[in-house]
Coordinates of C-alpha atoms in Angstrom, one line a residue:
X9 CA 126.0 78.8 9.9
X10 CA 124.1 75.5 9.4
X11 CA 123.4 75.4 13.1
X12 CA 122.0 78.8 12.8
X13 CA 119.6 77.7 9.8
X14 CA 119.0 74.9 11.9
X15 CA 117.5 76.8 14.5
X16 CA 115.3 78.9 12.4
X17 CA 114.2 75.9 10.6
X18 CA 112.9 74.4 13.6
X19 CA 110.7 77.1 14.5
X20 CA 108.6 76.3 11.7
X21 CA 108.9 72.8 11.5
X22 CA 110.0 71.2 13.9
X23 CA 113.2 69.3 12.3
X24 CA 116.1 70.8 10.6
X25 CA 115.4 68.6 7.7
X26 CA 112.2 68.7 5.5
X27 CA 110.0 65.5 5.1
X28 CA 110.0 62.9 2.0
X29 CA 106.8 62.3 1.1
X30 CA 105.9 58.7 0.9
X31 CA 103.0 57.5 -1.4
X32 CA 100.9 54.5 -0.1
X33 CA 99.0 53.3 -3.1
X34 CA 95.9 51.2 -2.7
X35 CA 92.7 50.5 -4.2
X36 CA 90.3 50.4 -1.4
X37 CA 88.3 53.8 -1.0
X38 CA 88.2 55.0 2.5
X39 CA 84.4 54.0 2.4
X40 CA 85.4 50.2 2.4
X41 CA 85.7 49.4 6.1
X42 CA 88.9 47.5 5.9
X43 CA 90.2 50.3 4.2
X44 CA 90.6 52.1 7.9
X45 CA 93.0 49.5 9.1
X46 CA 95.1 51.3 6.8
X47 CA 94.1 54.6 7.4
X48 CA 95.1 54.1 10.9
X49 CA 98.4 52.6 10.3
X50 CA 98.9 55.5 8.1
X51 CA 97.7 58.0 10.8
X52 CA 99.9 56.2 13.5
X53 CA 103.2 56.3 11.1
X54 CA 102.9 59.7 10.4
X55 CA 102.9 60.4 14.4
X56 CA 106.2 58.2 14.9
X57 CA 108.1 59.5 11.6
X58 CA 107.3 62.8 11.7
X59 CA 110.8 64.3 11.5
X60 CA 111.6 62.5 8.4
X61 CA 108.5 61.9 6.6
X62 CA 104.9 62.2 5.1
X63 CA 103.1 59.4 4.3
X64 CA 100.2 60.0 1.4
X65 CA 97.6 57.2 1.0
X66 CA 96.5 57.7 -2.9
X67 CA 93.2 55.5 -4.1
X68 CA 93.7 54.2 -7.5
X69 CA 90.9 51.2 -8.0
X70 CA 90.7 48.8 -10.8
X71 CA 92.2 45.8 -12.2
X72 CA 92.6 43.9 -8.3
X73 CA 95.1 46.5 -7.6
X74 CA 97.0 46.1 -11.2
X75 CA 97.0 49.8 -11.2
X76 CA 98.5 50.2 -7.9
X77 CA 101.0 48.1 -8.2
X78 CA 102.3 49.3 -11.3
X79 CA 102.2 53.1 -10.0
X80 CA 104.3 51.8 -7.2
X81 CA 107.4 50.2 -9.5
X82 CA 107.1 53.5 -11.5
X83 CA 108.0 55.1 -8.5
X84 CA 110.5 53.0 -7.4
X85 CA 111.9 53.1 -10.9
X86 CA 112.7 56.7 -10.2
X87 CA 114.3 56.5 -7.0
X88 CA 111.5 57.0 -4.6
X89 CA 110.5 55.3 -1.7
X90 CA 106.8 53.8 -2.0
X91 CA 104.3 51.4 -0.4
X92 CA 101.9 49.4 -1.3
X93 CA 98.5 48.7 0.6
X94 CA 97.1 45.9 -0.6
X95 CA 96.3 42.0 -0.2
X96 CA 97.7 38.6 -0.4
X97 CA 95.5 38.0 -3.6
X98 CA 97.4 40.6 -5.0
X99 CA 100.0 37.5 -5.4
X100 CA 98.1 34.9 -6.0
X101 CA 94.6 35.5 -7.1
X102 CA 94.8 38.6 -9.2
X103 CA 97.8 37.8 -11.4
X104 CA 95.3 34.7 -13.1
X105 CA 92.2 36.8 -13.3
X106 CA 93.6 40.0 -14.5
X107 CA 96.5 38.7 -16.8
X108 CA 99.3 40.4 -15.0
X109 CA 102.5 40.4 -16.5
X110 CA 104.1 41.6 -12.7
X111 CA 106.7 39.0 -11.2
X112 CA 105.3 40.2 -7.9
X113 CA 108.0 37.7 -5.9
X114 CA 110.7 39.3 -7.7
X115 CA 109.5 42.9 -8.1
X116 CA 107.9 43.2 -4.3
X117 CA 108.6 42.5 -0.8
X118 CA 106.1 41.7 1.7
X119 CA 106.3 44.3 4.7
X120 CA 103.6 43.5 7.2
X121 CA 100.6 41.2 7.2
X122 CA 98.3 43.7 9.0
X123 CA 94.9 41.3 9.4
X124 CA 92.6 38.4 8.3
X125 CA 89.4 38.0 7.0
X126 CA 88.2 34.3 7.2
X127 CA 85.0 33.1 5.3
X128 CA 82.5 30.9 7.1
X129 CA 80.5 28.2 6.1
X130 CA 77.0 29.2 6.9
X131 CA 73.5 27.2 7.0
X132 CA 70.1 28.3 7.9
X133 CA 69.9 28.0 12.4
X134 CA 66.5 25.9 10.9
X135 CA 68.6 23.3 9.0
X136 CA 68.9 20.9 11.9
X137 CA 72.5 20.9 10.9
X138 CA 75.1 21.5 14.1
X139 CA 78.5 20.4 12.8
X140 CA 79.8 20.1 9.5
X141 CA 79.7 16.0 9.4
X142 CA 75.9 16.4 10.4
X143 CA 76.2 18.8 7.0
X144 CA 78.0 16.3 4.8
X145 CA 75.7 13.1 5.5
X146 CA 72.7 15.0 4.6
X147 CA 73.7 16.8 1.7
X148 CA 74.8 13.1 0.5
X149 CA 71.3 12.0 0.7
X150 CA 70.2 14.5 -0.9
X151 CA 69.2 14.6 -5.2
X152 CA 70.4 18.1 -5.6
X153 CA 71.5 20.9 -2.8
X154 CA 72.2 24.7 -3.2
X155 CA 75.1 27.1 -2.4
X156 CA 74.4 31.3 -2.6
X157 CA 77.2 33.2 -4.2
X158 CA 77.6 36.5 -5.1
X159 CA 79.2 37.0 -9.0
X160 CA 81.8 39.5 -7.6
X161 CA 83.3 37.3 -4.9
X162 CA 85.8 35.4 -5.7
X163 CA 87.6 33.8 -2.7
X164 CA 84.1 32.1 -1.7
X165 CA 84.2 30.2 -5.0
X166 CA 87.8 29.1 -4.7
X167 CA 86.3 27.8 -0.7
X168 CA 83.6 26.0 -2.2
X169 CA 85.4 24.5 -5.4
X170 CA 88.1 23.0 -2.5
X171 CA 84.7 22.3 0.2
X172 CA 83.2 20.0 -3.1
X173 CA 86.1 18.5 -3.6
X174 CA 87.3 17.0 -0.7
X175 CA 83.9 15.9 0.1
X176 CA 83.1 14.5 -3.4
X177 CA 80.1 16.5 -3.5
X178 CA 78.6 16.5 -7.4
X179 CA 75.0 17.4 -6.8
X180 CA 75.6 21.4 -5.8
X181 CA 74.3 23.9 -7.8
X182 CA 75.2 27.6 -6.7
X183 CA 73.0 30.0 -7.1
X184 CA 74.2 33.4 -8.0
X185 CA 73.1 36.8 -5.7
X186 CA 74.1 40.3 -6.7
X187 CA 74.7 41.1 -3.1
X188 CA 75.8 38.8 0.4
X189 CA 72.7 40.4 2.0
X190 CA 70.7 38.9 -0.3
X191 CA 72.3 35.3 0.4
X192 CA 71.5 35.9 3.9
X193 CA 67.8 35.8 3.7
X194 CA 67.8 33.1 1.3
X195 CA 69.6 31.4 3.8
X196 CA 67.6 32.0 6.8
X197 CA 64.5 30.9 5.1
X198 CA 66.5 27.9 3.3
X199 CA 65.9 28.5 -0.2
X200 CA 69.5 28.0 -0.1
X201 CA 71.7 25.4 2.2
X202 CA 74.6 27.1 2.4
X203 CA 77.3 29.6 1.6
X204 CA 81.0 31.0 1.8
X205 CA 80.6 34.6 3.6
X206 CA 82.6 36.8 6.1
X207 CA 81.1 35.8 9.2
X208 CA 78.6 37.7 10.6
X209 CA 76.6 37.1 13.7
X210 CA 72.9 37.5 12.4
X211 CA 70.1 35.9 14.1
X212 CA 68.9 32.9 12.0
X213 CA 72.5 31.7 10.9
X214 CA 74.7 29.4 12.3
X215 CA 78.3 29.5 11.6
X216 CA 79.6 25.4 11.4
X217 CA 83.4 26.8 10.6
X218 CA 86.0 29.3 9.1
X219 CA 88.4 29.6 6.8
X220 CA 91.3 30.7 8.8
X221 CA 94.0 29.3 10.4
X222 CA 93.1 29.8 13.8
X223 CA 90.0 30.7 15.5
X224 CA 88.7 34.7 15.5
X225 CA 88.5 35.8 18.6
X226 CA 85.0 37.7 18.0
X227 CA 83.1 34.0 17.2
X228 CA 85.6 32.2 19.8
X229 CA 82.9 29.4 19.7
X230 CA 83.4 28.4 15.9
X231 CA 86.0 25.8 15.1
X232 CA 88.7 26.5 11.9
X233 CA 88.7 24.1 9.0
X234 CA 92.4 23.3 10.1
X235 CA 91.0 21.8 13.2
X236 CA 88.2 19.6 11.6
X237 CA 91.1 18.9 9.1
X238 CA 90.3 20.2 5.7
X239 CA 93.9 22.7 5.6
X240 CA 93.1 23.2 1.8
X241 CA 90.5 25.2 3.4
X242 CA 92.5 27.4 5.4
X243 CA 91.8 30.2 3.1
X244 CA 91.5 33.7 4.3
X245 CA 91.3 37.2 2.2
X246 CA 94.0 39.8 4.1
X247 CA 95.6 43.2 4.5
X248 CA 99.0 43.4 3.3
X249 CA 101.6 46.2 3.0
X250 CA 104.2 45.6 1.1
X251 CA 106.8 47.5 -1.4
X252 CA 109.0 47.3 -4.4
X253 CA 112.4 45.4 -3.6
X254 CA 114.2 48.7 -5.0
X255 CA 113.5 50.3 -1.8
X256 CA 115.0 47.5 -0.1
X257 CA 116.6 49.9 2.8
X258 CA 113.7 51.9 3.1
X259 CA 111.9 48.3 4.0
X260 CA 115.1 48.0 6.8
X261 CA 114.4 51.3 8.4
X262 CA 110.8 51.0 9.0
X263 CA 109.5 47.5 9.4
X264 CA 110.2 47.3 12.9
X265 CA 107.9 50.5 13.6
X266 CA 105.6 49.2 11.2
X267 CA 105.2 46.2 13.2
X268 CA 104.9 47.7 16.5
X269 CA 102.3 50.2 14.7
X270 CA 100.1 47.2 14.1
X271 CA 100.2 45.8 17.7
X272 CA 99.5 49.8 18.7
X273 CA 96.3 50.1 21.0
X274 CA 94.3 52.5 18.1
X275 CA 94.9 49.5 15.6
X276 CA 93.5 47.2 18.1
X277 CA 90.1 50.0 18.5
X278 CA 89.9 49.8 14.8
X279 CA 89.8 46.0 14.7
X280 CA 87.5 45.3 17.4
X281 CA 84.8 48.3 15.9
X282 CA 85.3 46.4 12.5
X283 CA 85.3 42.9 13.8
X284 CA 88.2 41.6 11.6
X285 CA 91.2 39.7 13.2
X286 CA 94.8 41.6 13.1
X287 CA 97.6 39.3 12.5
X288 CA 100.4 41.8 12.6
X289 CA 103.2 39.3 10.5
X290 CA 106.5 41.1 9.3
X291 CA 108.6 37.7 9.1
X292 CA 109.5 37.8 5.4
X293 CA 109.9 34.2 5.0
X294 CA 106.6 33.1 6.6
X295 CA 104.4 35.7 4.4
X296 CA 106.5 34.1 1.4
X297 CA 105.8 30.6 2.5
X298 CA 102.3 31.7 3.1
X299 CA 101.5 33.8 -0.8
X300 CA 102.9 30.4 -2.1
X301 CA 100.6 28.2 -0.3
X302 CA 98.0 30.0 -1.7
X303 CA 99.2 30.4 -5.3
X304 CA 99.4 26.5 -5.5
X305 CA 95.6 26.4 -4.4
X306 CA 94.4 29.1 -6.9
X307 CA 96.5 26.9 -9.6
X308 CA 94.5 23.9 -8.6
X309 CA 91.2 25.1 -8.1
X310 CA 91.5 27.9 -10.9
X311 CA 88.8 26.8 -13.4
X312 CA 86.3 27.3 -11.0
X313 CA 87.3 30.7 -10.0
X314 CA 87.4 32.3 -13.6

C-alpha cells in the first residue's frame, strides 16, 4: 500500500516524503550586496536538498541581528530546525552595543564562515605617503591629523582605536561623515588623512594595508596588517551561518554540503561580481577560537566603540 502512495506521490513531487521547511533568519535585506552570498547559498541548498527540504530566508532587521537570533531559539525551542545568517559581530560586537542577554557560545553553533570583509587603511594618492612607516613618521610631526568616519560604522572605530594605540598616536581627531562616499572625497582632496573603509579601488586613493588575515585576492598588491605586524589589527567584518545547539543533528547532516556549497562555482560568480573574499570555514573549533579572539579585542578597545 505505501509503495503504491509512494508512487502517486512522486508524480507530483518528486519524493515520497514532503519537505520541512527550514527558516534562515537574517537581517540583511536582499538589497544589501553581501546579502546575495546568502541568497546564493540558499538557492544552491535548496537544489541539493530538495527531497527533504525548503529552505526560507526571512528578513527581520534591527538590534545587530538581536531579533534574528532570538526568533531563531524560539524556534528551536519548539523543536524545529533553524538557521541563522548572520556575522561574527553577532558574537562579539553586538552583545556590548545592544545589551544582549543571549549566551551566544552556549545557545549557538557556528556552521560555516562563508566570507570576509577586510577594512583598509586609506590616504589621499597626493599624500606622498607609500607605506604605512612613511604614514606614521609624518603623522608624528605633525600638531594635529584627521581620520573620516562614518557615525554608523562601527568596526572602523574599533581599527582605528587599536591603529592609535599601538602607534601612540594622541593628536587624531576623527571627523564624522554621514556616508563612506563622502569620506572618499574628503580624502582625495586631503581635507582628511586617512580612514578605515572596505577597500575600494577609486582613482585618487591608495590603499597602505588591510585588516584581514591574509591578502584579498582582488588588491593582491596590498600587504595585511599581520604581515607588517600589527595582528591586533587583523580585524575583518564576516558572513556567518550558524544555528541553535538544539538542532545539534540537523548541524551533523548538512555541514558537509554546506561547505561544499560555499566552494560551489555560483558562490565563487557571486564573490568575484561583489569583490569580497569567501573564506568557506566549517571547523568548529577554529571559528570558536576565532569569535573569541575578537571578543577580547572589543573588550579592550570597547570605550571607543560605544
Amino acid at each position: 500500500m505505501f509503495k503504491r502512495l509512494c508512487v502517486l506521490f512522486t508524480l507530483f513531487t518528486s519524493s515520497c516524503f514532503a519537505q520541512e521547511t527550514i527558516n534562515v533568519y537574517t537581517r540583511f535585506p536582499a538589497s544589501d550586496t553581501t546579502a546575495l552570498l546568502t541568497i546564493t547559498m540558499i538557492k544552491e541548498l535548496n537544489d541539493k536538498l530538495k527531497d527533504r527540504y525548503e529552505f526560507k530566508i526571512n528578513v527581520i532587521p534591527g538590534a545587530g541581528g538581536e531579533s534574528a537570533d532570538q526568533r531563531a531559539l524560539i524556534e528551536a525551542n519548539l523543536g524545529r530546525k533553524v538557521i541563522v545568517s548572520g556575522t561574527m559581530s553577532n558574537f562579539t560586537l553586538n552583545p556590548l552595543l545592544y545589551q544582549s542577554k543571549i549566551d551566544r557560545d552556549a545557545e549557538f553553533i557556528p556552521l560555516e564562515l562563508i566570507a570576509t570583509l577586510p577594512n583598509a587603511f586609506m590616504v589621499s594618492e597626493n599624500s606622498g605617503i607609500n607605506s604605512l612607516e612613511d604614514f606614521v613618521r609624518n603623522a608624528k610631526n605633525k600638531t594635529q591629523i584627521f581620520n573620516g568616519i562614518t557615525i554608523q560604522a562601527i568596526s572602523p572605530k574599533l581599527l582605528d582605536a587599536i591603529f592609535r594605540n599601538h602607534f601612540e598616536l594622541n593628536n587624531v581627531k576623527s571627523i564624522p561623515y554621514k556616508l563612506p562616499g563622502d569620506i572618499t572625497k574628503s580624502l582625495i582632496i586631503r581635507e582628511v588623512d586617512y580612514t578605515f573603509q572596505n577597500p575600494i579601488d577609486t582613482p585618487g586613493l591608495k590603499l597602505i594595508f588591510l585588516s584581514s588575515p591574509k591578502r584579498s585576492k582582488f588588491f593582491p598588491d596590498v600587504p595585511t596588517a599581520l604581515e607588517l605586524g600589527i595582528p591586533e589589527l587583523n580585524y575583518v567584518s564576516t558572513i556567518m551561518m550558524y544555528m541553535p545547539i538544539k538542532n545539534i543533528d540537523f548541524h551533523r547532516e548538512i555541514s558537509s554540503i554546506v561547505h561544499q556549497t560555499c566552494q560551489s562555482e555560483e558562490m565563487n560568480k557571486i564573490s568575484n561580481t561583489i569583490k569580497v573574499d569567501l573564506a568557506c570555514e566549517k571547523d568548529i573549533v577554529t571559528l570558536r577560537n576565532e569569535i573569541q579572539r575578537q571578543r577580547i579585542l572589543v573588550e579592550k578597545y570597547k570605550d571607543s566603540i560605544k
